Backbone atoms as SQL, in Angstrom:
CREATE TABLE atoms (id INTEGER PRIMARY KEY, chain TEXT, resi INTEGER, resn TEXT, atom TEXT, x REAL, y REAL, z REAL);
INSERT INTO atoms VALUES
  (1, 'A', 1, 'UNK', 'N', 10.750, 6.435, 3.965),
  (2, 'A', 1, 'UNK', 'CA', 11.977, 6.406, 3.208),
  (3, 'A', 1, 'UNK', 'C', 13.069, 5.748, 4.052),
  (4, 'A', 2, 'UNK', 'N', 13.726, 4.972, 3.657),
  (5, 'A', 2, 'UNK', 'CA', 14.871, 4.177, 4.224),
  (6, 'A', 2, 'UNK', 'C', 16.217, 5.039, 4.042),
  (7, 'A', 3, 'UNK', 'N', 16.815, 5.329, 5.076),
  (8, 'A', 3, 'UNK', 'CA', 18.223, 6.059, 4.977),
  (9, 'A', 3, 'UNK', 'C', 19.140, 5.470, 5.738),
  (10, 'A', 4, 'UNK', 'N', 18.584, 4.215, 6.622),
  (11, 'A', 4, 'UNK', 'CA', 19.948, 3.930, 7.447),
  (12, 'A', 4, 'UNK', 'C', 20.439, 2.502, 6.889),
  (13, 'A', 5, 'UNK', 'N', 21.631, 2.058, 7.572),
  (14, 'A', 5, 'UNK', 'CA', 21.924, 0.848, 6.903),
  (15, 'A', 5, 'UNK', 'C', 22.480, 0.059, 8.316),
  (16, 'A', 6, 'UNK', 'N', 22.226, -1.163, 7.656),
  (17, 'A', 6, 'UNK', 'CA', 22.432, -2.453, 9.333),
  (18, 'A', 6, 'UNK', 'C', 23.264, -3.427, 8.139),
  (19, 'A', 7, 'UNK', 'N', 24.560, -3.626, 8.385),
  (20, 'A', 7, 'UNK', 'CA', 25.184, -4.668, 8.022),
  (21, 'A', 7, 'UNK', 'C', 25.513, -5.960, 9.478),
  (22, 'A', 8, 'UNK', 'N', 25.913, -7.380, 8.648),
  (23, 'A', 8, 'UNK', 'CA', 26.157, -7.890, 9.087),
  (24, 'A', 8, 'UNK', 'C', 27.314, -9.056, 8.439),
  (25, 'A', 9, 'UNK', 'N', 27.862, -9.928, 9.186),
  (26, 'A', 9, 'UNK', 'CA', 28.952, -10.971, 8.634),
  (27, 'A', 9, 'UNK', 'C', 27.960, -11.953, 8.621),
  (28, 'A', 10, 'UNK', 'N', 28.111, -13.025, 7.211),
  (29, 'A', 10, 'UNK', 'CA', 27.978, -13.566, 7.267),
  (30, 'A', 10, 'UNK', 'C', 29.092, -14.933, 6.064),
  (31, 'A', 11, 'UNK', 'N', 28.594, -15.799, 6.504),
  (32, 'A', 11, 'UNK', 'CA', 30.101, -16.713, 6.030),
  (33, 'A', 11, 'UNK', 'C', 29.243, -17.268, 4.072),
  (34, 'A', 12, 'UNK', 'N', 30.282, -17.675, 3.082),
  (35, 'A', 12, 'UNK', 'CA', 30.388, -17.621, 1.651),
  (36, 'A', 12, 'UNK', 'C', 29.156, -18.355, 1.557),
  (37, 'A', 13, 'UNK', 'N', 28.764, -19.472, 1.941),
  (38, 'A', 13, 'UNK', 'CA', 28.292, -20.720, 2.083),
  (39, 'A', 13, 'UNK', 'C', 26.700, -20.005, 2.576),
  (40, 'A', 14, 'UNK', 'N', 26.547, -19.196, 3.976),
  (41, 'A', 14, 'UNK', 'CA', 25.255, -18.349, 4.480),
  (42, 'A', 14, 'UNK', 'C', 25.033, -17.451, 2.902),
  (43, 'A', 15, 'UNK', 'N', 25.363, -16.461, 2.618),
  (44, 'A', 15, 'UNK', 'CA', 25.106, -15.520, 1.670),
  (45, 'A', 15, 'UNK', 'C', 24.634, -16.383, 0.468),
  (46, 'A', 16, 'UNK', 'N', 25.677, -17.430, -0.286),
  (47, 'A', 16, 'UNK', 'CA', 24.578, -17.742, -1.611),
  (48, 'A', 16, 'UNK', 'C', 23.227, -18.483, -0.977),
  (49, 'A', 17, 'UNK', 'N', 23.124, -19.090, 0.214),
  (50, 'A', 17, 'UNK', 'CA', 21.400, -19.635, 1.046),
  (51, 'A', 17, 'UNK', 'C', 20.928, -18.364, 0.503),
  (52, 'A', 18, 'UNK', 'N', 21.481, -17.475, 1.629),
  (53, 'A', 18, 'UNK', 'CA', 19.989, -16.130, 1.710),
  (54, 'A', 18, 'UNK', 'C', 19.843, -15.905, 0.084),
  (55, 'A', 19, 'UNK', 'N', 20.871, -15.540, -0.831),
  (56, 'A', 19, 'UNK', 'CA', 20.742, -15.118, -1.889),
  (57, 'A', 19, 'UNK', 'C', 19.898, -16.086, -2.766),
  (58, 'A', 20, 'UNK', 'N', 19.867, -16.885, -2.509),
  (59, 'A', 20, 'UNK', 'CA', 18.907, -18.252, -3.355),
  (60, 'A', 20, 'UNK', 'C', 17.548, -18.250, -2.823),
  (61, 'A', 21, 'UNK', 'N', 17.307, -18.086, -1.749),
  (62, 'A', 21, 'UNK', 'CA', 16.075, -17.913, -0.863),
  (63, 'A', 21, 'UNK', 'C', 15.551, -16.715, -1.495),
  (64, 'A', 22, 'UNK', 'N', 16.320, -15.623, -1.566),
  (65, 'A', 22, 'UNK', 'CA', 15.681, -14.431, -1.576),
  (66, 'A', 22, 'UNK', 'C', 15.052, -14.239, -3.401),
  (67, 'A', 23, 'UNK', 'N', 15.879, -15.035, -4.146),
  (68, 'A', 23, 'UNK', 'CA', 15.018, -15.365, -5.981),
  (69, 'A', 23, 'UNK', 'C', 14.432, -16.353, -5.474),
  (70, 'A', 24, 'UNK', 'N', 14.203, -17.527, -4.522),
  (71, 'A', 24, 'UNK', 'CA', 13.013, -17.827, -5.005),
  (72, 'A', 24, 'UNK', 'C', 11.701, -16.943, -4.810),
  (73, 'A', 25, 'UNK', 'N', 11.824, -16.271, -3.770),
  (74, 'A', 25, 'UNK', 'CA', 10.792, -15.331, -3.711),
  (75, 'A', 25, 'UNK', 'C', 10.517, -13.976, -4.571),
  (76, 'A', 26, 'UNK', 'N', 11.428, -14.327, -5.198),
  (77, 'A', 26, 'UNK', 'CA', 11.293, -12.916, -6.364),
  (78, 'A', 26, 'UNK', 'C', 11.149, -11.384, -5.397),
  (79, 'A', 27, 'UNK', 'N', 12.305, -11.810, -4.414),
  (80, 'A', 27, 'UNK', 'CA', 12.886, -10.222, -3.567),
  (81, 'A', 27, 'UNK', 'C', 14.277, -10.297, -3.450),
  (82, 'A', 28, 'UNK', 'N', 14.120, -8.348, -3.399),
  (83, 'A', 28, 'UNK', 'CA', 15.819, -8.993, -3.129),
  (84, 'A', 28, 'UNK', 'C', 16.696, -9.025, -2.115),
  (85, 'A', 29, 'UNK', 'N', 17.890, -9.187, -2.139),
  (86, 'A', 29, 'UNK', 'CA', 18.599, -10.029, -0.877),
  (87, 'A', 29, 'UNK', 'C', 18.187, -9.298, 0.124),
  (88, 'A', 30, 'UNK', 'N', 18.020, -7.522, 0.037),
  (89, 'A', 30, 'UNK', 'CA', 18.270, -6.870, 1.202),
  (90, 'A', 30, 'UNK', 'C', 16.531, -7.293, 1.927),
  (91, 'A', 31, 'UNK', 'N', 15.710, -7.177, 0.694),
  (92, 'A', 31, 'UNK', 'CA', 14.272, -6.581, 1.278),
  (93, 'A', 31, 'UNK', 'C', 13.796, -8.289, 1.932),
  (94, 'A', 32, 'UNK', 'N', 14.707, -9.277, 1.429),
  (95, 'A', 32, 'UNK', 'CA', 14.461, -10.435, 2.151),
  (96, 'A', 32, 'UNK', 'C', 14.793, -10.705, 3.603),
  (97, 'A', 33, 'UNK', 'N', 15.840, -9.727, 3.766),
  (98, 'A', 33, 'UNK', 'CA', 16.554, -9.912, 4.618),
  (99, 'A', 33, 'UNK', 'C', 15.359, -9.056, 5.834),
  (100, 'A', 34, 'UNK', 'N', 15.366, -7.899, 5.421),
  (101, 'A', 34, 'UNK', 'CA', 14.543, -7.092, 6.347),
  (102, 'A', 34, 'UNK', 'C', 12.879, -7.468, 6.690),
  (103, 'A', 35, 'UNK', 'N', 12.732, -8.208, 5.743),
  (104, 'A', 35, 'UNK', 'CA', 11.710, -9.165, 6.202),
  (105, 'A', 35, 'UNK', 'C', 11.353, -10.246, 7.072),
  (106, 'A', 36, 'UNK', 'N', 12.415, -10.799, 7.156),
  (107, 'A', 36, 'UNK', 'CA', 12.799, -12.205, 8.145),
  (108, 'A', 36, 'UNK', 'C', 13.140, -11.735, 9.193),
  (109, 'A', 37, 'UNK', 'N', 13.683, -10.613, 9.255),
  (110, 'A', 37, 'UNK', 'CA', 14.294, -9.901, 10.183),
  (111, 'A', 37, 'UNK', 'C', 13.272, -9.303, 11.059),
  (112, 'A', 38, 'UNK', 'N', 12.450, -8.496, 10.581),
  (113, 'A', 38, 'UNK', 'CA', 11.272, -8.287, 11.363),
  (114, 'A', 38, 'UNK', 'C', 9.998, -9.072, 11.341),
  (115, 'A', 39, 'UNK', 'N', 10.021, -10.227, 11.061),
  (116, 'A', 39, 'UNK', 'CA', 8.675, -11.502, 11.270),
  (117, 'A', 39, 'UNK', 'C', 7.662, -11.368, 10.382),
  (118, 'A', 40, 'UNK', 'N', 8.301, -10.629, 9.280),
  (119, 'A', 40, 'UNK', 'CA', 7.205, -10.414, 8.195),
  (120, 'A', 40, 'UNK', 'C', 6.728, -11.744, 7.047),
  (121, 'A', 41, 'UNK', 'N', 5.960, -11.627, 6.782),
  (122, 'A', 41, 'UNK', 'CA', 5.865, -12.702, 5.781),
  (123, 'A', 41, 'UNK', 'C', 6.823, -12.640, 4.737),
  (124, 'A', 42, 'UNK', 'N', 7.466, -13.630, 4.170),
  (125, 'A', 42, 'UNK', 'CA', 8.002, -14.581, 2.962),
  (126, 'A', 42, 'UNK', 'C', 7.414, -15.352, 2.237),
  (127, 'A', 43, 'UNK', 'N', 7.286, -14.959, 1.552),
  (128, 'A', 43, 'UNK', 'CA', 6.703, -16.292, 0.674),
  (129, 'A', 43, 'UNK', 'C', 6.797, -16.369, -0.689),
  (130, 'A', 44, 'UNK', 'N', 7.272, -18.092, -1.105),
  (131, 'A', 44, 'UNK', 'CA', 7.705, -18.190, -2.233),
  (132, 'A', 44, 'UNK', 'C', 6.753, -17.753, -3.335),
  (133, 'A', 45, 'UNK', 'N', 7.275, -17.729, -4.466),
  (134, 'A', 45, 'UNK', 'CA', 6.549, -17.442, -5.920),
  (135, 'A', 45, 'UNK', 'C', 6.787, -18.493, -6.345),
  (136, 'A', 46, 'UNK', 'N', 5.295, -19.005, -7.012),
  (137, 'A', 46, 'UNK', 'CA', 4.881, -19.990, -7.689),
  (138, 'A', 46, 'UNK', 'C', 5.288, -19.878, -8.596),
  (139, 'A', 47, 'UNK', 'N', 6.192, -21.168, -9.347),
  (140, 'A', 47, 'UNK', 'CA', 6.270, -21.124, -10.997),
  (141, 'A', 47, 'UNK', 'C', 5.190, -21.177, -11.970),
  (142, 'A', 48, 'UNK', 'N', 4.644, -21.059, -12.812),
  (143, 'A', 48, 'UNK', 'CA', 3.978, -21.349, -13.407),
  (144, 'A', 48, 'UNK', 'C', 3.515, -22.619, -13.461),
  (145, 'A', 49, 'UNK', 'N', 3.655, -23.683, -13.555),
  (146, 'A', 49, 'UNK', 'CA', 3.819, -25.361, -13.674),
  (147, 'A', 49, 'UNK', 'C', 3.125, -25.302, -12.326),
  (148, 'A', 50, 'UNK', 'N', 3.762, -25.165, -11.146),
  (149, 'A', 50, 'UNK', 'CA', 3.249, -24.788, -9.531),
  (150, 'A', 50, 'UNK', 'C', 1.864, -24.017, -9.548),
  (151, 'A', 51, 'UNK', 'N', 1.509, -23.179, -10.122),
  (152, 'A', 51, 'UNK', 'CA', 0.848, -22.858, -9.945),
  (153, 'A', 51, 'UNK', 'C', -0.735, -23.392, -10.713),
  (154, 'A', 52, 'UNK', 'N', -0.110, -24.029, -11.758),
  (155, 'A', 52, 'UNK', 'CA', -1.316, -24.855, -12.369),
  (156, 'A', 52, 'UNK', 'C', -1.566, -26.313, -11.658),
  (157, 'A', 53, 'UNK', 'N', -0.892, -26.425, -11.190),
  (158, 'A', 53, 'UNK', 'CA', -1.146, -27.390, -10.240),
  (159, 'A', 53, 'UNK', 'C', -1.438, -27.298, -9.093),
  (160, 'A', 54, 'UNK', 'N', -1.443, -25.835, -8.877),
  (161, 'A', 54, 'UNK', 'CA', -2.597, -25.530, -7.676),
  (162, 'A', 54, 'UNK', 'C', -4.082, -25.128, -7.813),
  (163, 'A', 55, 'UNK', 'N', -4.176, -24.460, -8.932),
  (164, 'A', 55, 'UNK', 'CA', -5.135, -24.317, -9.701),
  (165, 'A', 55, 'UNK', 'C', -6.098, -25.563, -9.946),
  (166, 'A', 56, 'UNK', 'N', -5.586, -26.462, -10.572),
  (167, 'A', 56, 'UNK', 'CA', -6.239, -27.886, -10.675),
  (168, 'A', 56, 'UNK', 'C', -6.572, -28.793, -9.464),
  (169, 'A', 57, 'UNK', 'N', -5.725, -28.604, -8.520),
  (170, 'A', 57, 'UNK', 'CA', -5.452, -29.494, -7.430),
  (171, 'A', 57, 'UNK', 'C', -7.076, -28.769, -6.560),
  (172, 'A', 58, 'UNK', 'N', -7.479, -27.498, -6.881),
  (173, 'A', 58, 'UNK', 'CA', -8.589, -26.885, -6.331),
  (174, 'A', 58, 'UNK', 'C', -9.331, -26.919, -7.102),
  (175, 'A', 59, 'UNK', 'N', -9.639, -27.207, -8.105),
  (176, 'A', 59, 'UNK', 'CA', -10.585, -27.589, -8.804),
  (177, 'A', 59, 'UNK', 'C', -11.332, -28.718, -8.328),
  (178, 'A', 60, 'UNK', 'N', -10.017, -29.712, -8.180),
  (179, 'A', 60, 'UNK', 'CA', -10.598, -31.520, -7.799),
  (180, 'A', 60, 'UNK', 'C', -11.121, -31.224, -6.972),
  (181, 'A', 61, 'UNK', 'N', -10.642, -30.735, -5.820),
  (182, 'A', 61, 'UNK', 'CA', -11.510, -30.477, -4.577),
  (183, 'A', 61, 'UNK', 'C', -12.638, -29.920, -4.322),
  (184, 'A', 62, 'UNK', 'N', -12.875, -29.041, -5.239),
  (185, 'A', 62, 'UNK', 'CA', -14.479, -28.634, -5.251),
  (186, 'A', 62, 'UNK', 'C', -15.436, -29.563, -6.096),
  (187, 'A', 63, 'UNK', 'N', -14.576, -30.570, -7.195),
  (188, 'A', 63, 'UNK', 'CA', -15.433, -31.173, -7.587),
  (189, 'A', 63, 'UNK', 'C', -15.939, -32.163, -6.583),
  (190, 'A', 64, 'UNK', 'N', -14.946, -32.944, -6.266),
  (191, 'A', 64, 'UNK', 'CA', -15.021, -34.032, -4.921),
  (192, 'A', 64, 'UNK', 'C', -16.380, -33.776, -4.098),
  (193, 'A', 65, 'UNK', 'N', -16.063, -32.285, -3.617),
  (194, 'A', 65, 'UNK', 'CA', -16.966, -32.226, -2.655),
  (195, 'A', 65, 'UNK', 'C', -18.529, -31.899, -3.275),
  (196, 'A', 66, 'UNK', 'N', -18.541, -31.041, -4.062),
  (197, 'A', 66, 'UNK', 'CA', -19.944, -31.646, -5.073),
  (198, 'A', 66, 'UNK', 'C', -20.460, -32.835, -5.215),
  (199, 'A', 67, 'UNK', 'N', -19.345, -34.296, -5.501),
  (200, 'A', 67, 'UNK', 'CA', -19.831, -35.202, -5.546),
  (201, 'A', 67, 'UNK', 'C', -20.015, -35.781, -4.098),
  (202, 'A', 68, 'UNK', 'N', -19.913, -35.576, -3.313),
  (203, 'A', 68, 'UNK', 'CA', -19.844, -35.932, -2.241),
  (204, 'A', 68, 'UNK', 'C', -21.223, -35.697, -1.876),
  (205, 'A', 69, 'UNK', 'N', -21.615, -34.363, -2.172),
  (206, 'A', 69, 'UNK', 'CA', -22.913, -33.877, -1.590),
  (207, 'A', 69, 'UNK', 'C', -24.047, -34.242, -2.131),
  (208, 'A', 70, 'UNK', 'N', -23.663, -34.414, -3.944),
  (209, 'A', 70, 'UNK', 'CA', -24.440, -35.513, -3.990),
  (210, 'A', 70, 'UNK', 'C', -25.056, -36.967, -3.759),
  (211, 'A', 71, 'UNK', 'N', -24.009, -37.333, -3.151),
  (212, 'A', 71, 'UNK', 'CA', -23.833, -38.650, -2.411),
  (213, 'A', 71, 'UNK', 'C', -24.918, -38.322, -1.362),
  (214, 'A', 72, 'UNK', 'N', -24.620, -37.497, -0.537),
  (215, 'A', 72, 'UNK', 'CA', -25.337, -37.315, 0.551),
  (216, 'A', 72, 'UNK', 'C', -27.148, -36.956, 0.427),
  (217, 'A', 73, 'UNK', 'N', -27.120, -36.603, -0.667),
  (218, 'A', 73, 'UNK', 'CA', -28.662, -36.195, -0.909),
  (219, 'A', 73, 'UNK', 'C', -29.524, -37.077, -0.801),
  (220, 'A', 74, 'UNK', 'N', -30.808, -37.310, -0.666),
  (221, 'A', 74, 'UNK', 'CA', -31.791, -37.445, -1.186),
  (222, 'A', 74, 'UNK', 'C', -32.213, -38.847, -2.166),
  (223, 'A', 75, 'UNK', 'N', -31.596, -38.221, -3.343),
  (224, 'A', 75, 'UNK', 'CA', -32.156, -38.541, -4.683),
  (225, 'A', 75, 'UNK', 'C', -30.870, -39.741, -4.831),
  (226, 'A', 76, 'UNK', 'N', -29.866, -40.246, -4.360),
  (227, 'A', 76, 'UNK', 'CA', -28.640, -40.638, -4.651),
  (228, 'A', 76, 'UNK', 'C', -29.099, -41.878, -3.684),
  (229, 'A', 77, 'UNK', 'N', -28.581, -43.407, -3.930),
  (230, 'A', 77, 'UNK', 'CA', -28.630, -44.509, -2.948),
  (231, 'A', 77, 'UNK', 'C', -27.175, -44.136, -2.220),
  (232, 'A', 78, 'UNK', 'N', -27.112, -44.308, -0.860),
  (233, 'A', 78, 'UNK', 'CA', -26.124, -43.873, -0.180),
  (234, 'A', 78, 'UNK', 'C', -25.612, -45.150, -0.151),
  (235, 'A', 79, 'UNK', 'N', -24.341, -44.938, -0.244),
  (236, 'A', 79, 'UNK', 'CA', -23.171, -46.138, -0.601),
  (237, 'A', 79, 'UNK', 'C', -22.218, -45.558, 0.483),
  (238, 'A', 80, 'UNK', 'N', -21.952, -46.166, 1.800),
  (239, 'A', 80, 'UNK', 'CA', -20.804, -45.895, 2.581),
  (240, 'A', 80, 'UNK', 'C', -19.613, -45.868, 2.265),
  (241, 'A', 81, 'UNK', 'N', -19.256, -46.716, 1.742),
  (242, 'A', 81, 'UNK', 'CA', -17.861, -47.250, 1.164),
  (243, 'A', 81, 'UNK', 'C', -17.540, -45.746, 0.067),
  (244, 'A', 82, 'UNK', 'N', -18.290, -45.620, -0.815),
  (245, 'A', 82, 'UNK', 'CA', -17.929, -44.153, -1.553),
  (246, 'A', 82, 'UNK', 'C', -17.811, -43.806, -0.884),
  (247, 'A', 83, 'UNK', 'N', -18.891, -43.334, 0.204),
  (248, 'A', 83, 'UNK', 'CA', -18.839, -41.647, 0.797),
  (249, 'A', 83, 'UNK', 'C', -17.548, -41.579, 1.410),
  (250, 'A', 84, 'UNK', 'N', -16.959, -43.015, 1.745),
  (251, 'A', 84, 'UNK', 'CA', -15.749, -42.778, 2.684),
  (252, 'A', 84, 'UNK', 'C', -14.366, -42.336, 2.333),
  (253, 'A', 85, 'UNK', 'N', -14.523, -43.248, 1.577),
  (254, 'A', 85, 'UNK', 'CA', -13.511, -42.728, 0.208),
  (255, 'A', 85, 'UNK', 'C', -13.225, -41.179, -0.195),
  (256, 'A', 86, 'UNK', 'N', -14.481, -40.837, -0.821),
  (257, 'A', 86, 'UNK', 'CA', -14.755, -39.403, -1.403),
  (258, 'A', 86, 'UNK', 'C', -14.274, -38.478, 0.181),
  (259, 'A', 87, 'UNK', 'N', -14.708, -38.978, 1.341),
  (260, 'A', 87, 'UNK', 'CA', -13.903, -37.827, 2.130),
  (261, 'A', 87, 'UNK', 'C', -12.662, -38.243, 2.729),
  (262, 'A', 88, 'UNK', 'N', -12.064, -38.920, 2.109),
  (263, 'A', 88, 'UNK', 'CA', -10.975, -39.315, 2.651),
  (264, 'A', 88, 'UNK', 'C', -10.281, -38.817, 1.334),
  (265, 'A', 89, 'UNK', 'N', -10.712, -38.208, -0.003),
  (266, 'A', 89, 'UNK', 'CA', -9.627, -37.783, -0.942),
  (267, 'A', 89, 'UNK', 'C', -9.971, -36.369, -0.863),
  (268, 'A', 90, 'UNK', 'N', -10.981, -35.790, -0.359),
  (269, 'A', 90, 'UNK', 'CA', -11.135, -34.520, 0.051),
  (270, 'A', 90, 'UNK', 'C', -10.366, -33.542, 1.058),
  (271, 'A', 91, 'UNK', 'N', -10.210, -35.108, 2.004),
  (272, 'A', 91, 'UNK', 'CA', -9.828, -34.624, 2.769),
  (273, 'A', 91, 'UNK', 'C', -8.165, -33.971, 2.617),
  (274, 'A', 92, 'UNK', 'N', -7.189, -35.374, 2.143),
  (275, 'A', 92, 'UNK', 'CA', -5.652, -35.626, 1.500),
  (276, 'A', 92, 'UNK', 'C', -6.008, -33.748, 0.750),
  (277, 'A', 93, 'UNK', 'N', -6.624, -33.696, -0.331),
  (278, 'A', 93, 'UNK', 'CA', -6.848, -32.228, -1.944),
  (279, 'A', 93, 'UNK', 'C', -6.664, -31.301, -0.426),
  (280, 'A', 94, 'UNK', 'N', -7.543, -31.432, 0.554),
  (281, 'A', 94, 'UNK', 'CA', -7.387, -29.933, 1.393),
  (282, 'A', 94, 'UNK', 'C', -6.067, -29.770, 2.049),
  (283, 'A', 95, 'UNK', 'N', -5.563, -30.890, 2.860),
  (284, 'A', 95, 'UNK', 'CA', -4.645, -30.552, 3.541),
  (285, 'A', 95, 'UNK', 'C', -2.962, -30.096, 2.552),
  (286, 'A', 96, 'UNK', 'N', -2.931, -30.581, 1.165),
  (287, 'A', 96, 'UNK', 'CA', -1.895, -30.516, 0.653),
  (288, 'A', 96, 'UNK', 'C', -2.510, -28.762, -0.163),
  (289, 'A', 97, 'UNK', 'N', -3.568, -28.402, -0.148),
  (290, 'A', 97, 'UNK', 'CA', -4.309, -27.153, -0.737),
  (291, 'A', 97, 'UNK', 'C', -3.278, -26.588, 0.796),
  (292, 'A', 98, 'UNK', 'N', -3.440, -26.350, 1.534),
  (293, 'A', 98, 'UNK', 'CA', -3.190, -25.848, 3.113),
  (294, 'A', 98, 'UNK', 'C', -1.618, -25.456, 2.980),
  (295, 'A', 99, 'UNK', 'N', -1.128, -26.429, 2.830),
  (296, 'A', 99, 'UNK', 'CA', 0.405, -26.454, 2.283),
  (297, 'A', 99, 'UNK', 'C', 0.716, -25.403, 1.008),
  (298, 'A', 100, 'UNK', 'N', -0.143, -24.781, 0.293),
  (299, 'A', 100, 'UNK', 'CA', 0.280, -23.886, -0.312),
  (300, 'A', 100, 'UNK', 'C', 0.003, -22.967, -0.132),
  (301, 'A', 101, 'UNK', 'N', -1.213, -22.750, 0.764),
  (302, 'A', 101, 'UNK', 'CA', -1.382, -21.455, 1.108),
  (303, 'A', 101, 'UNK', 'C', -0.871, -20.967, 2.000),
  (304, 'A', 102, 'UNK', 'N', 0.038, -21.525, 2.675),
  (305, 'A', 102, 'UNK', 'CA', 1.114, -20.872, 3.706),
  (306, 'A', 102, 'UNK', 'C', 2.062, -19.951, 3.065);
C-alpha cells in the first residue's frame, strides 16, 4: 500500500512532456513517474493501426523465412541472387520487428 508522497518542481513546458508521455502509455502521470523513477519498464501502447502493423509485419517474416527455406532445400534449384535478397528482407522485417518489441 502506498502512503507516502515525493513531490517535485517541475517547469509548465516539463509537466505537459511527462503528462503526454504518461497517455501515451496509457498510465498515469504519477505511476509514470514512479516508474522512470525507479528503472522500471515503460512502454508505449500500441494503437490499434500500430498494432496491425505489427501483426502483419510478423507475418511477412515468417513467411519470408519459409520461403527462404524452401529455397534452401533439396527439391528447389538454388538461385543465389533470391536467396540473397530473401535474407536481406528478412533480415530489414526482423530488425524493425526488434524495434517494437522494446
Amino acid at each position: 500500500m502506498r502512503t507516502q508522497y515525493i513531490s517535485f518542481r517541475v517547469s509548465y513546458i516539463e509537466k505537459k512532456a511527462i503528462a503526454l508521455a504518461a497517455k501515451d502509455t496509457g498510465l498515469s502521470t504519477s505511476e509514470f513517474a514512479r516508474r522512470a523513477a525507479l528503472n522500471q519498464k515503460v512502454t508505449l501502447r500500441f494503437s490499434p493501426q500500430e498494432l496491425e502493423i505489427y501483426k502483419n509485419l510478423h507475418m511477412y517474416h515468417h513467411n519470408f523465412k519459409l520461403i527462404s527455406n524452401l529455397i534452401k532445400s533439396p527439391h528447389f534449384y538454388k538461385n543465389e541472387m533470391i536467396l540473397h535478397e530473401l535474407q536481406e528482407v528478412i533480415s530489414l522485417i526482423k530488425q524493425h520487428l526488434q524495434k517494437f518489441e522494446q
